[in-house]
Each structure stands twice: as structure tokens, then as C-alpha cells.
XYZ file of C-alpha atoms in Angstrom:
742
model
C 12.127 -21.466 12.792
C 11.148 -19.918 16.708
C 7.509 -19.166 14.733
C 7.176 -22.818 13.870
C 8.818 -24.924 16.358
C 7.232 -23.081 19.135
C 3.923 -24.065 17.835
C 4.816 -27.489 17.378
C 5.898 -28.420 20.645
C 2.928 -26.745 22.413
C 0.646 -29.110 19.770
C 2.810 -32.127 20.577
C 2.421 -31.231 24.388
C -1.419 -31.511 23.720
C -1.508 -34.291 22.117
C 1.009 -36.120 24.599
C -1.467 -34.520 27.649
C -4.527 -35.969 25.647
C -2.899 -39.731 25.584
C -2.123 -40.061 29.306
C -4.931 -38.493 31.001
C -8.030 -39.470 28.476
C -9.356 -41.968 26.482
C -8.655 -42.802 22.629
C -11.767 -40.715 21.323
C -10.644 -37.671 22.897
C -7.409 -38.331 22.103
C -8.704 -38.801 18.302
C -10.721 -35.407 18.406
C -7.752 -33.791 19.540
C -5.604 -35.326 16.954
C -7.967 -33.929 14.455
C -8.042 -30.408 15.359
C -4.773 -30.412 15.650
C -4.082 -32.090 12.035
C -6.775 -29.139 11.291
C -4.929 -26.089 12.162
C -1.337 -27.211 11.077
C -3.308 -27.983 7.574
C -5.213 -23.994 7.545
C -1.544 -22.670 9.430
C 0.274 -23.625 6.023
C -2.547 -22.846 3.375
C -2.941 -19.613 5.087
C 1.117 -19.138 5.244
C 0.707 -19.600 1.694
C -1.591 -17.802 0.769
C -2.054 -15.014 2.656
C 2.287 -14.502 3.533
C 3.668 -15.304 6.941
C 2.617 -11.673 8.364
C -0.725 -12.036 7.305
C -1.306 -15.818 8.161
C 0.367 -14.843 12.119
C -2.650 -11.913 12.199
C -5.250 -14.377 11.094
C -3.943 -17.291 13.945
C -3.594 -15.132 16.574
C -7.344 -13.350 16.041
C -9.311 -16.351 15.701
C -7.303 -18.499 18.406
C -7.524 -15.341 21.063
C -11.146 -14.230 20.113
C -12.509 -17.757 19.738
C -11.493 -18.607 23.202
C -12.715 -15.930 24.335
C -15.630 -15.952 23.223
C -15.965 -20.119 23.870
C -15.070 -18.337 27.735
C -17.215 -15.756 27.721
C -20.868 -17.874 26.666
C -19.506 -21.122 28.895
C -18.847 -18.869 31.714
C -21.653 -16.301 31.536
C -24.036 -17.518 28.676
C -22.462 -14.871 25.874
C -22.522 -14.997 22.192
C -23.953 -19.042 22.061
C -25.904 -19.129 25.563
C -25.328 -20.638 28.399
C -23.210 -24.117 28.514
C -20.707 -26.526 29.818
C -17.878 -28.097 28.381
C -17.139 -32.107 29.438
C -14.015 -33.744 29.331
C -14.369 -35.218 26.019
C -12.630 -32.694 24.396
C -9.158 -32.231 26.457
C -7.439 -30.595 28.411
C -9.094 -27.330 28.489
C -7.775 -23.752 28.633
C -10.087 -21.874 31.804
C -13.372 -23.346 31.201
C -12.700 -23.639 27.499
C -10.472 -27.257 25.864
C -7.834 -26.531 23.542
C -8.920 -28.026 20.714
C -12.221 -25.449 20.086
C -9.885 -22.192 19.334
C -7.482 -24.609 17.154
C -10.629 -25.440 15.048
C -11.472 -21.658 15.252
C -8.608 -21.037 13.241
C -9.588 -23.954 10.599
C -13.081 -22.905 9.987
C -12.452 -18.813 9.684
C -9.899 -19.898 7.037
C -12.562 -21.845 5.102
C -14.831 -19.494 5.758
C -12.835 -16.732 4.347
C -11.322 -18.735 1.494
C -14.360 -20.511 0.605
C -16.314 -16.239 0.710
C -13.559 -15.092 -1.696
C -13.470 -18.004 -4.569
C -17.359 -17.099 -4.378
C -17.068 -13.531 -4.610
C -14.084 -12.932 -6.006
C -13.021 -15.957 -8.052
C -9.365 -15.722 -6.270
C -8.662 -17.707 -2.878
C -7.643 -14.246 -1.006
C -9.245 -11.126 -1.769
C -6.459 -8.207 -1.859
C -6.954 -5.449 -0.581
C -9.748 -5.131 0.646
C -12.358 -1.946 0.462
C -14.560 -1.826 3.572
C -17.717 -2.617 1.811
C -15.996 -5.377 -0.262
C -14.187 -6.585 2.693
C -17.440 -6.417 4.959
C -19.312 -8.437 2.197
C -16.330 -11.421 2.439
C -16.527 -11.017 5.779
C -20.658 -11.812 5.997
C -20.184 -14.694 3.586
C -17.562 -16.656 5.431
C -19.351 -16.146 8.735
C -22.521 -17.861 6.738
C -20.259 -20.464 6.105
C -18.607 -21.204 9.146
C -22.488 -21.161 10.434
C -23.762 -23.731 7.433
C -20.755 -25.813 8.863
C -22.437 -25.668 12.612
C -25.826 -26.189 11.737
C -25.039 -29.867 11.402
C -21.844 -30.113 13.605
C -23.674 -29.178 16.879
C -26.087 -31.232 17.182
C -23.807 -34.185 16.827
C -21.436 -33.122 19.254
C -24.509 -32.456 21.943
C -25.920 -36.088 20.929
C -23.321 -38.572 20.304
C -20.042 -37.096 21.191
C -21.750 -35.912 23.896
C -18.385 -32.867 24.055
C -20.823 -30.268 26.040
C -24.433 -29.891 27.601
C -26.520 -26.973 26.487
C -28.151 -25.249 29.858
C -31.473 -24.253 27.724
C -32.155 -26.702 24.749
C -35.094 -24.993 23.248
C -34.152 -23.559 20.531
C -36.037 -25.867 18.427
C -33.046 -26.819 16.245
C -31.593 -30.496 17.795
C -31.041 -28.943 21.045
C -29.160 -26.287 20.501
C -30.589 -22.292 20.805
C -30.571 -19.810 17.112
C -28.719 -17.514 19.608
C -25.272 -19.942 19.520
C -26.034 -19.386 15.678
C -26.193 -16.006 16.100
C -23.058 -16.045 18.378
C -21.283 -17.910 15.355
C -22.545 -15.864 12.697
C -21.161 -12.783 14.723
C -17.995 -14.495 16.072
C -16.032 -15.387 12.943
C -17.943 -12.439 11.223
C -15.848 -10.217 13.531
C -12.804 -12.232 13.150
C -12.856 -11.757 9.436
C -13.594 -8.939 9.354
C -10.876 -7.929 11.938
C -8.015 -9.480 10.397
C -8.692 -7.653 6.411
C -9.165 -4.301 8.446
C -5.525 -5.462 9.736
C -3.598 -7.201 7.414
C -5.210 -8.633 4.168
C -2.915 -9.494 1.974
C -2.167 -6.172 -0.983
C -2.280 -9.028 -3.965
C -3.312 -12.442 -5.300
C -0.546 -14.982 -4.764
C 1.200 -16.000 -7.960
C -0.880 -19.454 -9.276
C 1.379 -22.215 -8.586
C 0.926 -26.001 -7.833
C 1.693 -25.595 -3.738
C -0.804 -22.269 -4.087
C -3.264 -23.587 -5.573
C -2.856 -26.755 -3.189
C -2.622 -24.796 -0.566
C -6.422 -23.367 -2.225
C -7.671 -26.457 -2.083
C -6.635 -27.281 1.325
C -9.574 -24.882 2.782
C -12.265 -26.552 0.621
C -10.942 -30.020 1.689
C -11.552 -29.125 4.963
C -14.481 -28.128 4.444
C -16.078 -31.000 2.006
C -14.147 -33.960 4.610
C -16.390 -32.261 7.462
C -19.672 -32.207 4.654
C -19.156 -36.243 3.695
C -18.858 -37.193 7.379
C -22.246 -34.951 7.851
C -23.772 -36.833 5.027
C -22.872 -39.721 6.697
C -22.940 -39.889 10.355
C -25.054 -36.295 10.852
C -27.195 -37.532 13.860
C -30.440 -36.590 14.528
C -30.760 -38.481 10.104
C -32.267 -35.103 9.804
C -29.092 -33.671 9.864
C -27.893 -35.467 7.200
C -30.048 -34.511 3.947
C -29.631 -30.223 5.475
C -25.451 -30.736 5.028
C -25.956 -31.951 1.676
C -27.428 -29.315 0.539
C -26.738 -26.107 2.882
C -22.301 -27.369 2.921
C -22.662 -28.782 -0.689
C -23.748 -25.016 -2.374
C -20.695 -23.549 -1.075
C -18.990 -26.176 -1.375
C -19.300 -27.136 -5.227
C -19.832 -23.498 -5.868
C -16.392 -22.576 -4.199
C -14.831 -25.648 -5.953
C -15.746 -24.965 -9.227
C -14.077 -21.038 -8.898
C -10.816 -23.043 -7.528
C -10.856 -24.343 -11.352
C -11.136 -21.596 -13.223
C -7.911 -19.852 -10.930
C -6.158 -22.116 -13.431
C -2.030 -20.733 -15.062
C -3.873 -20.541 -18.287
C -6.319 -17.539 -16.557
C -3.148 -15.791 -14.886
C -1.238 -15.613 -18.329
C -3.678 -13.591 -19.592
C -2.234 -10.310 -18.816
C 1.010 -11.357 -20.355
C -0.379 -10.150 -24.139
C -0.271 -6.904 -22.701
C 2.876 -4.751 -23.297
C 4.119 -3.742 -19.862
C 3.898 -7.686 -18.901
C 5.988 -9.438 -21.812
C 8.986 -6.101 -21.466
C 12.256 -7.931 -20.381
C 13.090 -5.127 -18.211
C 17.344 -5.897 -18.339
C 18.478 -4.336 -21.602
C 15.903 -0.731 -20.098
C 18.927 -0.872 -17.598
C 21.569 0.757 -21.024
C 18.745 2.994 -22.168
C 17.882 6.179 -20.837
C 16.145 9.076 -22.715
C 17.864 10.216 -26.140
C 16.049 13.544 -26.232
C 17.626 15.159 -22.796
C 20.797 13.601 -23.088
C 21.035 14.934 -27.414
C 19.862 18.245 -25.514
C 22.791 17.760 -22.608
C 25.605 16.926 -24.730
C 25.477 19.824 -27.264
C 25.276 22.193 -24.114
C 28.008 20.925 -22.651
C 30.011 19.654 -25.286
C 33.080 17.362 -26.014
C 34.035 15.932 -23.130
C 38.254 15.140 -23.197
C 41.128 13.918 -20.206
C 40.386 12.925 -16.839
C 38.694 15.708 -15.977
C 35.958 15.990 -18.253
C 34.717 18.983 -19.354
C 34.724 22.144 -16.878
C 35.379 25.851 -17.182
C 32.724 26.444 -20.741
C 30.104 23.668 -19.855
C 29.681 24.695 -16.398
C 28.741 27.630 -17.366
C 26.640 26.981 -20.072
C 24.785 24.487 -17.844
C 24.520 27.619 -15.433
C 23.039 29.840 -18.228
C 20.710 26.542 -19.037
C 19.321 26.375 -15.353
C 18.519 30.813 -15.610
C 16.904 30.462 -18.880
C 14.287 27.964 -17.877
C 12.841 30.196 -14.942
C 11.326 31.505 -18.033
C 9.052 28.087 -18.856
C 6.631 29.648 -16.557
C 3.934 27.920 -17.972
C 2.939 25.336 -20.634
C 1.568 27.911 -23.405
C 4.462 30.033 -22.631
C 6.664 27.086 -24.287
C 5.900 27.147 -27.151
C 6.987 30.492 -28.977
C 10.207 30.367 -25.492
C 13.118 31.714 -26.757
C 11.510 34.066 -30.011
C 10.631 37.268 -27.677
C 12.376 36.894 -24.496
C 14.865 39.344 -23.155
C 16.782 36.408 -21.549
C 17.253 33.965 -24.484
C 18.027 37.237 -26.507
C 20.891 38.312 -24.590
C 22.189 34.583 -23.247
C 24.712 32.485 -26.153
C 22.306 31.401 -28.839
C 23.778 28.090 -28.899
C 22.534 27.431 -25.432
C 18.756 28.859 -26.910
C 19.068 26.930 -29.982
C 20.006 23.661 -27.663
C 16.939 24.354 -25.500
C 14.678 25.521 -28.145
C 15.054 22.249 -29.813
C 14.378 20.415 -26.711
C 11.487 22.314 -25.442
C 9.829 21.991 -29.232
C 9.725 18.180 -28.781
C 9.571 17.999 -25.451
C 6.197 19.464 -24.624
C 3.769 17.645 -27.307
C 1.609 15.032 -25.287
C 1.061 11.686 -27.191
C -1.870 10.835 -29.553
C -3.143 8.517 -27.049
C -3.650 11.245 -24.267
C -7.512 11.661 -22.997
C -8.343 15.022 -22.075
C -11.021 13.188 -19.713
C -9.324 10.775 -17.885
C -6.771 12.919 -16.883
C -9.364 16.130 -16.413
C -10.863 13.095 -13.869
C -6.889 12.685 -12.680
C -6.934 16.418 -11.868
C -10.009 16.215 -9.584
C -9.232 12.526 -7.624
C -6.272 14.401 -6.531
C -7.582 17.723 -5.693
C -10.732 15.707 -4.138
C -8.358 13.926 -1.566
C -6.080 17.254 -0.490
C -4.544 16.805 1.838
C -4.957 12.768 2.286
C -3.008 12.827 -1.440
C 0.107 14.656 0.298
C 0.618 12.018 3.372
C 0.476 9.494 0.490
C 2.894 11.363 -1.261
C 5.255 11.824 1.757
C 4.763 8.782 3.184
C 4.373 6.025 0.626
C 5.304 7.694 -3.077
C 8.400 8.489 -1.583
C 9.889 5.556 0.817
C 8.983 3.331 -2.264
C 11.067 5.193 -4.315
C 13.984 4.590 -2.142
C 14.249 0.877 -2.696
C 16.180 0.645 -6.109
C 19.813 0.929 -4.775
C 21.110 2.642 -8.021
C 18.428 4.995 -8.281
C 18.882 5.850 -3.832
C 22.590 6.077 -4.681
C 22.027 9.119 -6.975
C 19.794 10.778 -5.136
C 22.297 10.547 -2.504
C 25.295 11.992 -4.337
C 22.860 14.520 -5.855
C 21.951 16.468 -3.268
C 23.002 14.588 0.153
C 19.455 13.293 0.338
C 19.539 12.501 4.382
C 21.184 16.287 5.558
C 18.807 17.627 3.480
C 15.260 16.029 3.164
C 13.219 19.092 3.181
C 14.864 20.669 0.210
C 13.828 17.448 -1.654
C 10.482 16.714 -0.406
C 9.649 20.269 -1.440
C 11.555 19.899 -4.696
C 9.267 16.907 -5.373
C 6.202 19.046 -4.199
C 6.900 21.161 -6.565
C 7.108 18.744 -9.281
C 3.339 16.668 -8.721
C 1.340 19.952 -8.005
C 1.502 21.477 -11.370
C 1.085 18.410 -12.783
C -1.956 17.091 -10.802
C -3.431 20.372 -10.135
C -6.136 21.731 -12.813
C -5.058 21.863 -15.975
C -1.700 20.643 -15.288
C -1.225 18.853 -18.303
C -3.329 19.864 -20.759
C -4.217 23.551 -20.620
C -1.406 26.446 -21.937
C -2.239 27.744 -17.710
C -1.517 25.276 -16.352
C 2.547 24.330 -15.724
C 3.016 20.881 -15.616
C 4.747 19.866 -19.385
C 7.039 23.135 -17.856
C 8.247 22.008 -14.369
C 8.267 18.080 -15.933
C 10.263 19.151 -18.580
C 12.700 20.687 -16.557
C 13.428 17.640 -13.847
C 13.774 15.544 -17.422
C 16.911 18.023 -18.893
C 17.725 17.416 -14.355
C 18.088 13.384 -14.666
C 20.111 13.670 -18.003
C 22.455 16.373 -16.665
C 23.050 14.174 -13.749
C 23.614 11.178 -16.139
C 26.586 13.064 -18.188
C 27.624 14.933 -15.101
C 28.740 10.954 -12.961
C 29.452 9.253 -16.312
C 31.671 12.228 -17.172
C 30.149 11.412 -21.443
C 27.530 10.670 -23.274
C 24.914 6.997 -21.884
C 25.223 6.523 -25.202
C 28.499 5.486 -25.654
C 29.995 5.184 -22.293
C 30.194 1.861 -20.684
C 31.959 -0.431 -18.535
C 33.591 1.512 -15.120
C 34.159 5.028 -14.757
C 36.113 5.867 -12.306
C 36.199 8.443 -9.456
C 37.603 11.524 -10.478
C 40.319 11.867 -7.859
C 40.875 15.382 -6.608
C 42.345 17.363 -3.198
C 39.956 17.270 -0.381
C 36.062 16.804 -0.382
C 33.981 17.718 -3.698
C 31.954 21.212 -3.349
C 28.860 21.475 -4.822
C 26.561 18.911 -7.113
C 28.712 19.205 -10.071
C 31.863 17.883 -8.682
C 30.571 15.604 -5.804
C 28.742 13.632 -8.839
C 31.492 13.697 -11.462
C 33.513 12.536 -8.269
C 31.800 9.718 -7.875
C 32.258 7.128 -9.746
C 30.368 4.112 -11.998
C 30.154 0.562 -13.029
C 27.544 0.817 -16.142
C 28.064 -2.806 -16.825
C 26.419 -3.241 -13.165
C 24.412 -0.697 -12.518
C 23.421 0.260 -15.668
C 22.936 4.261 -16.855
C 21.656 6.255 -14.090
C 18.033 7.899 -13.771
C 17.432 4.957 -16.591
C 14.207 3.752 -17.918
C 13.644 0.623 -15.221
C 13.831 3.757 -13.026
C 12.446 6.185 -14.945
C 9.330 3.921 -14.797
C 9.473 3.141 -11.341
C 9.739 6.394 -10.065
C 6.632 7.343 -12.388
C 4.915 3.893 -10.726
C 5.526 5.231 -7.077
C 3.323 8.257 -7.936
C 0.605 7.274 -9.444
C 0.338 2.850 -8.240
C 1.120 3.516 -4.977
C -0.739 6.691 -4.317
C -3.959 4.007 -5.574
C -2.316 1.190 -3.918
C -2.159 3.500 -0.325
C -6.157 4.304 -1.244
C -6.614 0.719 -1.201
C -5.193 0.285 2.232
C -6.636 2.586 4.159
C -10.134 1.441 3.118
C -10.900 4.430 1.145
C -10.318 1.860 -2.540
C -11.925 4.224 -5.618
C -13.779 2.976 -8.265
C -11.587 0.901 -11.241
C -12.174 3.801 -13.522
C -11.190 6.281 -11.343
C -7.996 4.170 -11.371
C -6.983 3.587 -14.577
C -8.055 7.532 -14.764
C -5.536 8.107 -12.469
C -2.739 5.745 -14.040
C -3.347 7.900 -17.640
C -2.746 11.046 -16.610
C 0.652 9.626 -14.685
C 1.043 8.184 -17.655
C 0.586 11.269 -19.995
C 3.586 13.038 -17.526
C 5.601 9.936 -18.044
C 5.472 10.403 -21.748
C 6.941 14.005 -21.249
C 9.365 13.164 -18.641
C 10.536 10.380 -21.122
C 9.447 7.030 -20.238
C 9.128 4.759 -22.816
C 5.259 3.793 -23.649
C 5.715 0.244 -23.127
C 6.818 0.942 -19.729
C 3.295 2.113 -19.183
C 0.629 0.595 -17.351
C -2.726 0.668 -17.971
C -4.675 -0.923 -15.164
C -3.746 -1.991 -11.407
C -3.181 -5.371 -12.733
C -0.295 -4.235 -14.872
C 0.441 -2.090 -13.168
C 1.607 -3.926 -9.961
C 2.768 -6.769 -11.921
C 5.034 -4.049 -13.637
C 6.068 -3.237 -9.680
C 6.941 -6.395 -8.424
C 8.852 -7.060 -11.488
C 11.498 -3.872 -10.560
C 11.379 -4.847 -6.569
C 11.834 -8.408 -7.402
C 15.326 -7.416 -9.754
C 16.440 -4.426 -7.185
C 16.380 -6.982 -4.461
C 18.493 -8.969 -6.574
C 21.177 -6.657 -6.335
C 23.658 -6.145 -4.177
C 25.445 -2.691 -2.926
C 27.582 -2.114 -0.777
C 27.764 0.682 1.111
C 23.600 0.909 0.649
C 22.337 4.654 1.169
C 18.892 3.994 1.062
C 18.571 2.739 5.257
C 20.075 6.856 5.739
C 17.371 7.524 2.875
C 14.325 6.302 4.560
C 15.300 7.230 8.087
C 16.070 11.013 7.304
C 12.581 11.035 5.711
C 10.846 9.877 8.669
C 12.859 11.809 11.167
C 11.697 14.615 8.722
C 8.152 13.888 9.345
C 8.457 13.050 13.130
C 9.316 17.313 13.404
C 6.496 18.533 11.820
C 4.055 16.582 14.813
C 3.927 18.399 18.060
C 2.207 15.565 20.770
C 4.598 13.271 21.719
C 2.428 10.148 21.805
C 1.925 10.658 17.801
C 5.089 12.078 16.757
C 6.739 8.690 16.295
C 2.846 7.921 13.804
C 4.750 8.431 10.517
C 6.839 4.981 10.918
C 4.080 2.720 11.650
C 2.186 4.834 8.649
C 5.033 4.426 6.471
C 5.354 0.727 6.987
C 1.417 0.050 6.930
C 1.396 1.725 3.186
C 4.566 0.131 2.164
C 4.600 -2.888 3.682
C 7.458 -4.354 6.537
C 9.675 -5.964 3.559
C 10.560 -2.692 1.620
C 10.030 -0.680 5.219
C 13.043 -2.580 6.489
C 15.340 -1.719 2.889
C 15.058 1.316 3.531
C 15.517 2.030 6.900
C 11.997 2.673 7.758
C 11.981 -0.247 10.780
C 13.229 1.873 13.625
C 11.447 0.830 17.324
C 8.483 2.832 18.276
C 7.195 3.405 22.022
C 5.012 1.605 22.897
C 2.160 4.113 23.407
C 2.683 5.381 20.250
C 2.107 0.952 18.769
C -1.199 1.084 20.585
C -2.677 3.967 19.545
C -1.850 2.909 15.455
C -2.813 -0.140 16.246
C -5.901 0.510 18.182
C -6.845 3.492 15.818
C -6.991 1.770 12.992
C -9.275 -1.063 14.095
C -11.405 1.607 15.461
C -10.740 3.300 12.434
C -11.889 0.444 10.053
C -14.844 -1.064 12.368
C -16.446 2.857 12.749
C -16.269 3.496 8.611
C -17.395 -0.038 7.803
C -20.391 0.579 9.990
C -20.956 4.102 9.600
C -20.690 3.744 5.584
C -23.870 1.846 5.743
C -25.672 4.975 6.227
C -23.245 7.389 5.731
C -21.509 6.898 2.755
C -19.275 10.001 2.398
C -18.225 9.039 6.682
C -14.697 7.926 6.741
C -12.555 8.499 9.951
C -9.316 7.768 8.282
C -9.479 9.709 5.834
C -10.062 12.984 8.653
C -6.543 11.431 9.963
C -4.608 11.302 7.275
C -6.094 14.843 6.563
C -4.441 15.489 10.106
C -1.513 13.773 8.773
C -1.432 16.010 5.688
C -2.312 18.841 7.192
C 0.676 19.075 9.197
C 3.367 17.928 6.690
C 1.334 20.657 4.081
C 2.561 23.663 6.607
C 5.824 22.711 7.331
C 7.342 21.635 4.070
C 4.917 23.557 1.371
C 3.140 26.590 3.244
C 6.296 27.926 5.488
C 6.274 31.628 4.212
C 10.053 31.992 4.903
C 10.548 29.366 2.445
C 8.024 29.189 -0.910
C 8.366 26.833 -3.246
C 10.213 26.976 -6.057
C 7.358 27.662 -8.729
C 6.387 31.063 -10.202
C 4.133 33.491 -8.656
C 1.489 32.212 -11.414
C 1.622 29.400 -10.060
C 2.176 29.238 -6.354
C -0.031 31.935 -5.966
C -3.073 29.013 -6.850
C -1.877 26.370 -5.324
C -2.049 27.857 -2.214
C -5.612 29.289 -2.574
C -6.371 25.606 -3.670
C -4.680 24.074 0.061
C -6.520 26.490 1.261
C -9.705 25.776 0.211
C -8.795 21.805 1.513
C -9.237 23.453 4.733
C -12.882 21.541 4.812
C -13.448 17.775 3.527
C -16.691 17.894 1.551
C -17.821 14.609 1.970
C -17.944 14.305 6.059
C -20.582 16.337 7.918
C -19.893 19.422 9.921
C -19.403 17.772 13.419
C -16.435 15.838 11.943
C -15.245 18.695 10.254
C -15.473 20.864 13.859
C -13.361 17.941 15.270
C -10.330 18.013 12.123
C -10.057 21.811 13.080
C -8.871 20.976 16.339
C -6.511 18.835 14.884
C -4.945 21.379 12.566
C -6.552 24.712 12.502
C -10.061 26.916 12.739
C -10.226 28.750 8.844
C -8.714 28.375 5.727
C -5.208 26.916 5.986
C -3.192 29.408 4.818
C 0.131 29.724 6.314
C 0.612 32.600 9.397
C 1.259 35.833 6.653
C 0.342 34.853 3.813
C 1.802 33.812 0.902
C 1.727 35.723 -2.779
C -0.848 38.132 -3.161
C -3.510 35.629 -1.969
C -7.269 37.578 -0.290
C -7.795 35.061 2.267
C -8.716 36.555 5.209
C -5.959 34.740 8.364
C -6.740 33.059 11.303
C -6.501 34.675 14.328
C -3.850 33.967 16.857
C -6.567 31.768 19.320
C -7.807 30.188 16.415
C -4.277 29.059 15.036
C -3.537 27.948 18.264
C -6.171 25.529 18.730
């Protein structure tokens, strides 16, 4: 209400002051500018969302006023001119009506350019190139309006007086049009760099009307100039110059119809009802755990022998060191020969069925996805820690399971390292498709852990347990994960099964879709074919994890739709107590401790907020206030980095300050969580050593010039990225003490 009330009061005050002190003509002009402002603000709010609309309004009002003030007082941008009293009350030398018009025109330019270029009124998640193209066309559309408007304001209204009307355009100068191009380009470009929407709004009556408003504003200007333009030549010029973008945008708006939006519904991921999936888990893994635990009986459930069999199974899974080792596991294995035959038989049946890859797996796409992950290197880690993991906490029931399964807020580093121990084997070269890889082996372990958690929480087989599962009362606090899970309690009818199909599919999206969405947010979006290859690789992993095929997305549009459906369903749930804020804050605090510089120590909070969005950040507790120097550094850095990257990439496509800074953050997270020799990842040596060598090779960004890599070294370390004393049997040289200190 305050965000609406304050502008409303200021608008009313402007009109009232104008009515008291100026003639009717001025009152009419001010009223029109106020009406345009409110129409544009409403349209922007519906199309862009409240936050993005506020950013656009602040930029247009602030930069528009600044440019006009500098122009009227110093001759910058537009040439030297002086405003008269025709446009009413002023702020400095500039009538207040002028910045209001800047907002309306910039929104008009942005929406029309988006419709003309991308066939939607909003250009969601722009890349530097597509964002610059959108801003350039928007600036041309705004300046085209000025072709006819400026002569009318000068000749007829006499709203301002040009000091040197020698530009050959009815009293206007060429510098003036260059200034309009520059200022409107900067406003739209900066808006897209700071607050571009992540997605196109859903098509409905309100959004279609909101998309029509900018077209209507521009068309009304066209009609006015054709009928009343002065000199008369302006009427013909406006008909063609403004008529073409108006017509093209109107046709694109007509094509932006509900029928177009319904096309994806033919794809499985859009049509699968989510509610039944909450009561479906993973039959293969659940049957395996049921065979290990045995029958449940009594209030205490299966104890004693069942616990021993689970522990024996965990020890045996240590022999799953590679995908190839799964093929004949249990036949000539000494540990398996000495173990309980029933346990070995259950695990062998599980491995034989679970290790099979789907028939639709495309080796070329998986290989490309592996290359993408490794090419991005530490950037992949930054997105893993600041986007994928936080997004995992959005589902309340999933967060509750994470909480009770290991007190995540107390052992955050341990859980981060466990996640990395799964992600890296999957995405390393050959992780899923080669016998020498270990991705399938690691995922099968995780899959069995999920099933174990379900059995212990429900104290029974997930296929049969329904209703309320009462907590298992015992003296004192539960000790160990098994005791904590069995002592928690669960309401299957309200919460669904623990680690159900919805939660598994959502977790899969956090590692695939969230990564790609983060790349787009950073201005490093991948080609469509690469994005789909990345989604495909994780879908193959999802098959091994037990995710149903109809819950897998093949395109970014499908992934976004499914991701938002699952999050919307989660937001409709009421949870008390809510475990999510504690998990999110613990994750942020853990990452902050890895950064030594005081000013940038709080960067993980605004970085995560930016990547996952303010609503998600608030839900998971990533809403802590950070110091104003940190906020200033982050916001100024975002703006400067995006502008510099956009300009320099025109000449050097591989250049990216955004990638460099996220690599720096990734380096500190890597050295803290993954390359700490005192706490090596829980991976076999034949996988840990190649992982260490891979990370060591990330020390230079092959796409960056040499001087940028040297600058990165100042913030990370010189030489290969290795732990201080090496890991495993790697033979790479260790940097000297001075290099590490730098």
C-alpha cells in the first residue's frame, strides 16, 4: 500500500499545484503525463512483477531527470536548451512531467522491442547480446517518437527553447536524437542487467491488456502526430516511422494468444497431475530396503537384526567403486562372500536392475553436458552452492526430511560435501556412460539411502503405510540418524511419502534447470542445444535415481513450467514448525566463513538472492540484512560487470568479468569444502584422484585473456588449484608459500 500511496499522493500534489499556479493547457499536459505514468506503471507491474517494475521506474525517473537536468544546464546529451513554464512545476531546471514521460516511453520501447524481436511482451532472462539488441531497438522506437514530438513541443507548445536550432530537423539538433538514443538505451539495458524478469508472464486477460497498454500509448502518439503534427511534413514522417513498429508489435501481440500458450500442454511434463505423485516413491529401492530390514512389528519397529543388516549393506556398497564394478559385483568380491547371503542377494538384484541406463539415453548429449560442466569449472560450483542447494530447501516436507536425517543446520559442511560427492562423479567425463565412470554407482547409493529414510520414518513399507505415523516415544533425545528418523512421526495423507516422486523430480531440476537458469541470470546463457543436452544428461541420472520419465523436462520451457508448478504446490502447504529458514541461514553462514575479506564476506547472501529470486530467498531464510558496503559492492559490481561484458564481448566473445568473479567465489568454496586434505570427500581413490586433477586444471579460464587470468590469480592462488599438501597420488606441483599467500 505504501508503494502505491506515496506515488499517488505525489501525483495528486503535482496536479493540484499545477491547477493553482498554471493555465489549463499546462494542467492538461501535466495530467496527460501523470496518466501515462500510471498506465505504464500498472502495465510494468503486471508484466514484469513488482520488483522489476520498481527498478525500471527508478531508473527511468532518475536517469531521465538527470539527463534532462544536465542537458538544460550544461548542454549534455541533447544540446543546450531551456525549459519554459508550459510543462508546469519543476525539480531543478526540469519539469516533473518530463521524467514521468521517460518511464512511459522506456516501457513502450521495451515492450514493443520484445514483441518485435521475441514475440512476447517481456524478454525473459536476456543474454548480453539479446539484451543489448532489445535495448537498441527500444531506443530506436523511443527516438522515433521524438522525431515528431520534439518539433511540436518546440514550435506549437513552446515547452522549451533550443539555444542552437541548427540541426536541420525543424529546430532540433542531431545531438538531441543521439542523446535520446543513448539515454533510452542505457535505461533499458541497465534495467535488463539488474532486474530482467526470469520468465514470460502467463497469458490471461489482465496480462494481454497490460501488453496492449504500451502499444496503445505509442499508437495514440502516432495518431496525434498524424493529425496535428507540425510542421505538416511531420505527419507523413510519423505515419511511416511510428506506423511500422506499431503495426509489427500489434501483429506480434495478436500472435501472443492462449492457443500458443497451450502448445506445451501436449508434452508429458505439463499434463502429469502432481497430487498422486506425492504418494508414489521408488518401488525398486523400497523393495530392496524391505528385504534388508525384514517385517515391521510392534511400536518399536524392526530393530536389532534389521539395523545390523542395514549396516552390513552400507559396508558392502563401499565396493561400488565404478560403473564397471557393478556388472559382476558380488561374484568374486571377498567382502560379499563373507557377508549375509540374503543381504548380498538383495543388493545384487537391486544393482542388476538399477544400473541399466534408459534406451533413450543419448551418449553425445551426455558427453556435451559433461563438457559444459567441466568448461564452467568453479562457476559450476558457485551455482551448485548458491542456487541448486538453496532451491532444494523450498519444499517444506523435503526440508523436514533433510533436517531430521542429519540436523543439516548443524552439519552443513558435511551435507554440502555429500552433495558434491554425488554431483561430481555424475558430471565428470564418462560418469554416466563409461564403465570407468562412477556416476551410476554413486547415484544407486543415494537412491538406496532415500528408500532407507522412507522406511525408517514410516516404520513400514511405503506402498502400504497411510495416515498418521505417530512418533516413536523413547526416553531422552534420539541418538543417531536411525533413531531420529523413527522418532519423528509423519502424516502420509497430508505430507505424502518422504522423498516421493515430486520431491525427487524437483531435486533433479535443482541440479539441471537451476544451473541453466543461473547461467542465464549471470549473462552467460548457453545455446538452446547445449541447454537441452544438459537437461538430458540429468534426466539420465534421474532415471538411475528412480525418477519417473513423465516427470522429466526436455526443454527449458518444460523445466520452468514443472519447477514453478511444484513450487506453487509447496507454497500452498502450511508447515509448523518450518525447517526451511534454519537450513537456508546455515548454508549462507557456512559459505560466508569461506571468504576472508570483510566487505565481500556477505556476498553469498545477495548472490543467492539474485540467483533464486527474492520470494524463494525469503521462504528459506536467505533474507538477512547485509552491511551497506556489501550491498553497494554487489549492486555496483553487477551493473559495471554487465555493462563491461556487453561492450567488450562485441570485440572479444570469450571475455567475461561475470565468469571471473563467480570463478573466484567457486574457488573459495572448492578449497573449503572439496579440497581440504584433512576431510577428503567420501569417494574411492580411483575417483578422488581424477577429481583433484580436474580441479587443478581449472586454475586458468581458457576463454579469458591472459591478463584476466592473472587478475584472477590475485584473488585465488597462483598455479594449479591443489590443497596445501596434495591429495592421493597426484603428481602436480604444489604452489610455494608466497604464491598461496597472494
